[in-house]
Short mmCIF file of C-alpha atoms in Angstrom, two decimals:
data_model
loop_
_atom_site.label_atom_id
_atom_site.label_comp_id
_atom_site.label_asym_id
_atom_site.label_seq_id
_atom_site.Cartn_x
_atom_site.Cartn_y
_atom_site.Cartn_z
CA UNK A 1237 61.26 37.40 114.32
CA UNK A 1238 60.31 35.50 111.25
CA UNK A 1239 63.57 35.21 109.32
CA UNK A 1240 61.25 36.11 106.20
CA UNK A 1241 58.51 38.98 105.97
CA UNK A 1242 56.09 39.32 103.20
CA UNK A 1243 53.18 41.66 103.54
CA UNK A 1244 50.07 38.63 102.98
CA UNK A 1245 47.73 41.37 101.05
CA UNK A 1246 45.38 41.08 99.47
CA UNK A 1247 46.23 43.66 96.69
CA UNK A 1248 43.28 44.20 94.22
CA UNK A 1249 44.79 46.53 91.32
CA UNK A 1250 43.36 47.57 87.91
CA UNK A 1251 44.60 45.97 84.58
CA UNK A 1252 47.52 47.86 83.23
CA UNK A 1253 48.60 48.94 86.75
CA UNK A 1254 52.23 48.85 88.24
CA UNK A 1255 52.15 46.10 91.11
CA UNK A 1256 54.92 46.41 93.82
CA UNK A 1257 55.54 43.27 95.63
CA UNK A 1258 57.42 43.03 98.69
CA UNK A 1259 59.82 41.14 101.01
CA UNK A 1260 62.25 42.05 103.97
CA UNK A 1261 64.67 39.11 106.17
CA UNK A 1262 66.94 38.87 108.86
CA UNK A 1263 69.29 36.45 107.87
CA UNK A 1264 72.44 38.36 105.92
CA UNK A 1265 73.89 34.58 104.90
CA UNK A 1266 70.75 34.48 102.01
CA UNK A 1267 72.87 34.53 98.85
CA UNK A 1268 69.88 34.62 96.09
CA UNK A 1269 66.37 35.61 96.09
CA UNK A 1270 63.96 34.26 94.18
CA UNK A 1271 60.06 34.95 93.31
CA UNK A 1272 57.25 32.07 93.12
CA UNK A 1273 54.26 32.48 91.67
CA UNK A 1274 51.26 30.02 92.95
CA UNK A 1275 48.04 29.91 91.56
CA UNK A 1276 45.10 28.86 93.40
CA UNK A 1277 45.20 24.97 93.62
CA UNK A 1278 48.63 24.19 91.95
CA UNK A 1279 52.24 24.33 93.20
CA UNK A 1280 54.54 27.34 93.26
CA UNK A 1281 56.54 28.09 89.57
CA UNK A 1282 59.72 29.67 89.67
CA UNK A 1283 59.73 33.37 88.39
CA UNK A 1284 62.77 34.76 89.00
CA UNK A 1285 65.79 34.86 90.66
CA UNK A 1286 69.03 36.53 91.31
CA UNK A 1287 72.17 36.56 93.41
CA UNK A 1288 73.48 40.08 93.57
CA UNK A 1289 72.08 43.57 94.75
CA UNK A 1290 70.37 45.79 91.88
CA UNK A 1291 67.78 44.90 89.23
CA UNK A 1292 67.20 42.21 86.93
CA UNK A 1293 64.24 42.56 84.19
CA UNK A 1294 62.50 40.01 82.35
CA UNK A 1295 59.49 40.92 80.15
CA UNK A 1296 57.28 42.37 82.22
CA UNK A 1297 58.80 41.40 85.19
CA UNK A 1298 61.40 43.08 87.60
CA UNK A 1299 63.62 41.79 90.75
CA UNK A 1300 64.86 43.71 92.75
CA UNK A 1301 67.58 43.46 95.72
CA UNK A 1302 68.61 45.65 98.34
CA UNK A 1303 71.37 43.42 100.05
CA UNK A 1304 72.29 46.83 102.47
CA UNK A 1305 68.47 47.49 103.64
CA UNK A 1306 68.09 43.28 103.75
CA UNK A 1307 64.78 44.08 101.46
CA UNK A 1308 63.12 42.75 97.99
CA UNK A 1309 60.64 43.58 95.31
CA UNK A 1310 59.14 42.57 92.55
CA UNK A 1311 57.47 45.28 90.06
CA UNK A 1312 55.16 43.68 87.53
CA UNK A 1313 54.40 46.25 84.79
CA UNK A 1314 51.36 46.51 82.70
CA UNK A 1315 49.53 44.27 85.10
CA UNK A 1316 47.00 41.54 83.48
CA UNK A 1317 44.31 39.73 84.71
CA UNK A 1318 46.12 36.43 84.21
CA UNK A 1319 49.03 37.79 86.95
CA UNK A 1320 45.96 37.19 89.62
CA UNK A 1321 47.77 34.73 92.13
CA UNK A 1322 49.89 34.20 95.07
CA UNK A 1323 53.31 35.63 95.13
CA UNK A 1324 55.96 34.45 97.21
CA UNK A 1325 59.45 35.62 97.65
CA UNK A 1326 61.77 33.39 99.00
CA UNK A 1327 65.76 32.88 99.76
CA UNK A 1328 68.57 30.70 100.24
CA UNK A 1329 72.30 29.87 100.49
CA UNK A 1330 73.88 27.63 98.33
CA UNK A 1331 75.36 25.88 101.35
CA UNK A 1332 72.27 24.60 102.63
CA UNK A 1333 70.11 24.37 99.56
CA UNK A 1334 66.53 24.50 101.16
CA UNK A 1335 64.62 27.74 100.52
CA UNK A 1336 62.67 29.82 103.32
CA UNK A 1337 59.38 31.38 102.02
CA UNK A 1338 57.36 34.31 102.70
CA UNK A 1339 53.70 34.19 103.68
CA UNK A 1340 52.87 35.66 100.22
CA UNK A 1341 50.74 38.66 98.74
CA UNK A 1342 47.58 37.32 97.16
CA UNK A 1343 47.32 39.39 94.10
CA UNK A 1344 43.75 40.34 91.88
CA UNK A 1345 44.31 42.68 88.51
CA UNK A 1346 41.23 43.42 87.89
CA UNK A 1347 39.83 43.80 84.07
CA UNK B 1155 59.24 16.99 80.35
CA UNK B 1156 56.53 15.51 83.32
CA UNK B 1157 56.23 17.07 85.76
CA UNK B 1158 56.74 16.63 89.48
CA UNK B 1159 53.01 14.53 90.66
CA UNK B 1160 51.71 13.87 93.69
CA UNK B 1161 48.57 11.95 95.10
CA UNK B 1162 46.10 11.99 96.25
CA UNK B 1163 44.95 15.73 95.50
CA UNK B 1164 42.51 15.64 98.31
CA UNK B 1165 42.16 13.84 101.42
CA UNK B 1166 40.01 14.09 104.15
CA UNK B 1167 40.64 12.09 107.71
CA UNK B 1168 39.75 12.13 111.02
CA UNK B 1169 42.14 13.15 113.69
CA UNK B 1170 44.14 10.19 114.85
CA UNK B 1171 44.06 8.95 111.91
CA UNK B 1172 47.29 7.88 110.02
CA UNK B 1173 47.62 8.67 106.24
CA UNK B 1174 50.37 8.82 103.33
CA UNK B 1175 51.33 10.90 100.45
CA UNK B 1176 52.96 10.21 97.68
CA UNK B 1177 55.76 11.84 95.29
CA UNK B 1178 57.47 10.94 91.82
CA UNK B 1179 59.90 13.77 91.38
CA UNK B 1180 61.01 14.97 88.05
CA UNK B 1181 63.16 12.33 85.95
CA UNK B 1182 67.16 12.69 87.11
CA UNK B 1183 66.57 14.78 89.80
CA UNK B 1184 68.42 14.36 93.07
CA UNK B 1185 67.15 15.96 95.78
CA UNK B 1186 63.67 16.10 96.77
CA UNK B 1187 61.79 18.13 99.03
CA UNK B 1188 58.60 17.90 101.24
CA UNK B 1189 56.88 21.28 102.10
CA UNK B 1190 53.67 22.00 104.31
CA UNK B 1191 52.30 25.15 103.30
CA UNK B 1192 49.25 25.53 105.83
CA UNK B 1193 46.31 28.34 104.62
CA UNK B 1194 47.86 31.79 104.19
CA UNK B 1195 51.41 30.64 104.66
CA UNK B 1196 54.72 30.40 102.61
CA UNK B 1197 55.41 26.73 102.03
CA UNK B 1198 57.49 25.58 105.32
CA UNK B 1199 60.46 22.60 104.49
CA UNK B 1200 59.80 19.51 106.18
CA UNK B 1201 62.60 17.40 105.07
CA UNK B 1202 64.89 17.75 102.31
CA UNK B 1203 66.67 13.82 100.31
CA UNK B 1204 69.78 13.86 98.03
CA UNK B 1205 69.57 10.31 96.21
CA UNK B 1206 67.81 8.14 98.89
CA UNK B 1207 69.35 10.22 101.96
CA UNK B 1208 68.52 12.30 104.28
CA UNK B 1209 70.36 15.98 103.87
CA UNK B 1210 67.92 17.61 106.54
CA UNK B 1211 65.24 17.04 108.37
CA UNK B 1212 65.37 19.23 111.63
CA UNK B 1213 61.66 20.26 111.14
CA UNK B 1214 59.94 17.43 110.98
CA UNK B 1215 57.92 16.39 113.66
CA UNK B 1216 58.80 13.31 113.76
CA UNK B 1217 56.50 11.76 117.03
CA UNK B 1218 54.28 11.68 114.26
CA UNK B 1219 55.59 12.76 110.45
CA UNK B 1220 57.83 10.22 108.76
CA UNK B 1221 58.92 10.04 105.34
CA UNK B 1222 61.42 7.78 103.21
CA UNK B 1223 62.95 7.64 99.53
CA UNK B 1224 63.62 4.18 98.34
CA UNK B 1225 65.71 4.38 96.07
CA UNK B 1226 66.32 7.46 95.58
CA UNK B 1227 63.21 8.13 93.16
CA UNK B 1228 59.65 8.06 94.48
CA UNK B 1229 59.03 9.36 98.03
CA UNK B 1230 55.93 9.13 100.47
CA UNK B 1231 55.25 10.93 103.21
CA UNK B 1232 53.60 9.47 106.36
CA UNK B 1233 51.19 11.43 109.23
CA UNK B 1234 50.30 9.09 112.58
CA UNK B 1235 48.24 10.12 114.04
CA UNK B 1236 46.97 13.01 112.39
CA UNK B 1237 46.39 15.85 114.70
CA UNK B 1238 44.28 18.80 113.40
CA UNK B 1239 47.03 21.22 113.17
CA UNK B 1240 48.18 19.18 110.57
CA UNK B 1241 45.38 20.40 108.09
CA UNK B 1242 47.31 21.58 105.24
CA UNK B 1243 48.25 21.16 101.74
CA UNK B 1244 51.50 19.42 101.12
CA UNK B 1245 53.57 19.39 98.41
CA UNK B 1246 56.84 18.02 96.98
CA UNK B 1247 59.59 19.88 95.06
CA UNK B 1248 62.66 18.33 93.07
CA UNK B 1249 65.74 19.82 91.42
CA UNK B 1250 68.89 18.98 89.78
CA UNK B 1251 72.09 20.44 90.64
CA UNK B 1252 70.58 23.75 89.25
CA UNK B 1253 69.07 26.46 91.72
CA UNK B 1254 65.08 26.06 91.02
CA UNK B 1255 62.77 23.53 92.70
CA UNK B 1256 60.20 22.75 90.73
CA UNK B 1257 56.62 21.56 92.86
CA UNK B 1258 54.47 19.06 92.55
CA UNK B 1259 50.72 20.37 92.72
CA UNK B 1260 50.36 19.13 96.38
CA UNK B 1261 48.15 17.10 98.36
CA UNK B 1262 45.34 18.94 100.25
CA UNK B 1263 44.65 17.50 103.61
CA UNK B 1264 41.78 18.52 105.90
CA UNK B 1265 41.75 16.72 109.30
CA UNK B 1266 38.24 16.47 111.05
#
């Protein structure tokens, strides 16, 4: 069992749509939780992050952690066709400081 | 603030082939990662410097993969001999003693 599981996609949603991202893991020790966003040809950028169970919103943008079901989202609201990219979730513990990925969901808001 | 860069972009090699990336983090940062992400993959740590050491670097393969950090700046990363697993774009991440890693655009290799 991968110790991270991200549904790969591909999601193709409308412009304006609610997008629901998702990740699930295995190993309770992760203490934060972050999403990457990758677009085609350049390196991952930092989206968010967060250490503790519930919600944390920024702009359009919302993380969520389930720390009980071992499970992640991200909802992007009012969806654009500049969101069209790769989004990875990925996790940690500050003790070891290296990061382990998910596959990714290629995403596609279409105009 | 520069970014993290990397060369080459692209390279292209036959298998058996040796080749070498390169990495300037970003400007005071520590530690430095290198990442293979191969097609349709999360990115997948390689090896992981503080300064010019070595903090982990349990999945490198390293028959073949070999990377240093003199002094503690630039890095390079070294395949011999490529096999054509290896096909894959690479890329390097740095950070401070805050929690992101920020990535370098990555090197695309294609072995042949």
């Amino acid at each position: 069992q991968k110790e991270v599981e991200q549904d790969p996609g591909p999601l193709s949603v409308p412009e304006g749509a609610i997008v629901s991202l998702n990740c699930t893991y295995s190993n309770s020790a992760f203490q934060y939780f972050m999403w990457y966003r990758q677009y085609s040809r350049k390196g991952p950028e930092l989206l968010m992050y967060t250490y503790s169970s519930g919600n944390k919103e920024d702009g359009r943008f919302t993380a969520q952690v389930d720390k009980s079901s071992k499970y992640i989202s991200l909802f992007i609201r009012d969806s654009q066709p500049s969101d069209s990219a790769t989004y990875l979730c990925a996790m940690g513990n500050t003790g070891a400081n290296n990061l382990f990925f998910g596959t990714g969901t290629r995403l596609t808001v279409i105009p | 603030e520069a970014g993290v860069a990397q060369s080459p972009r692209y390279k292209i090699i036959e298998k058996r082939q040796s080749v070498a990336f390169w990495c300037n983090p970003i400007s005071g940062h520590a530690t430095l990662y290198w990442y293979q992400q191969i097609l349709g993959q999360g990115p997948k740590l390689l090896i992981q410097f503080q300064n010019n050491g070595v903090v982990d670097d349990s999945q490198l393969p390293k028959d073949r993969f070999s990377a240093e950090r003199l002094k503690g700046v630039d890095s390079t990363l070294k395949i011999q001999p490529a096999k054509l697993e290896d096909s894959a774009v690479y890329l390097c991440a740095s950070k401070d003693y805050r929690i992101e890693q920020f990535f370098g655009p990555g090197t695309r290799l294609t072995v042949l």
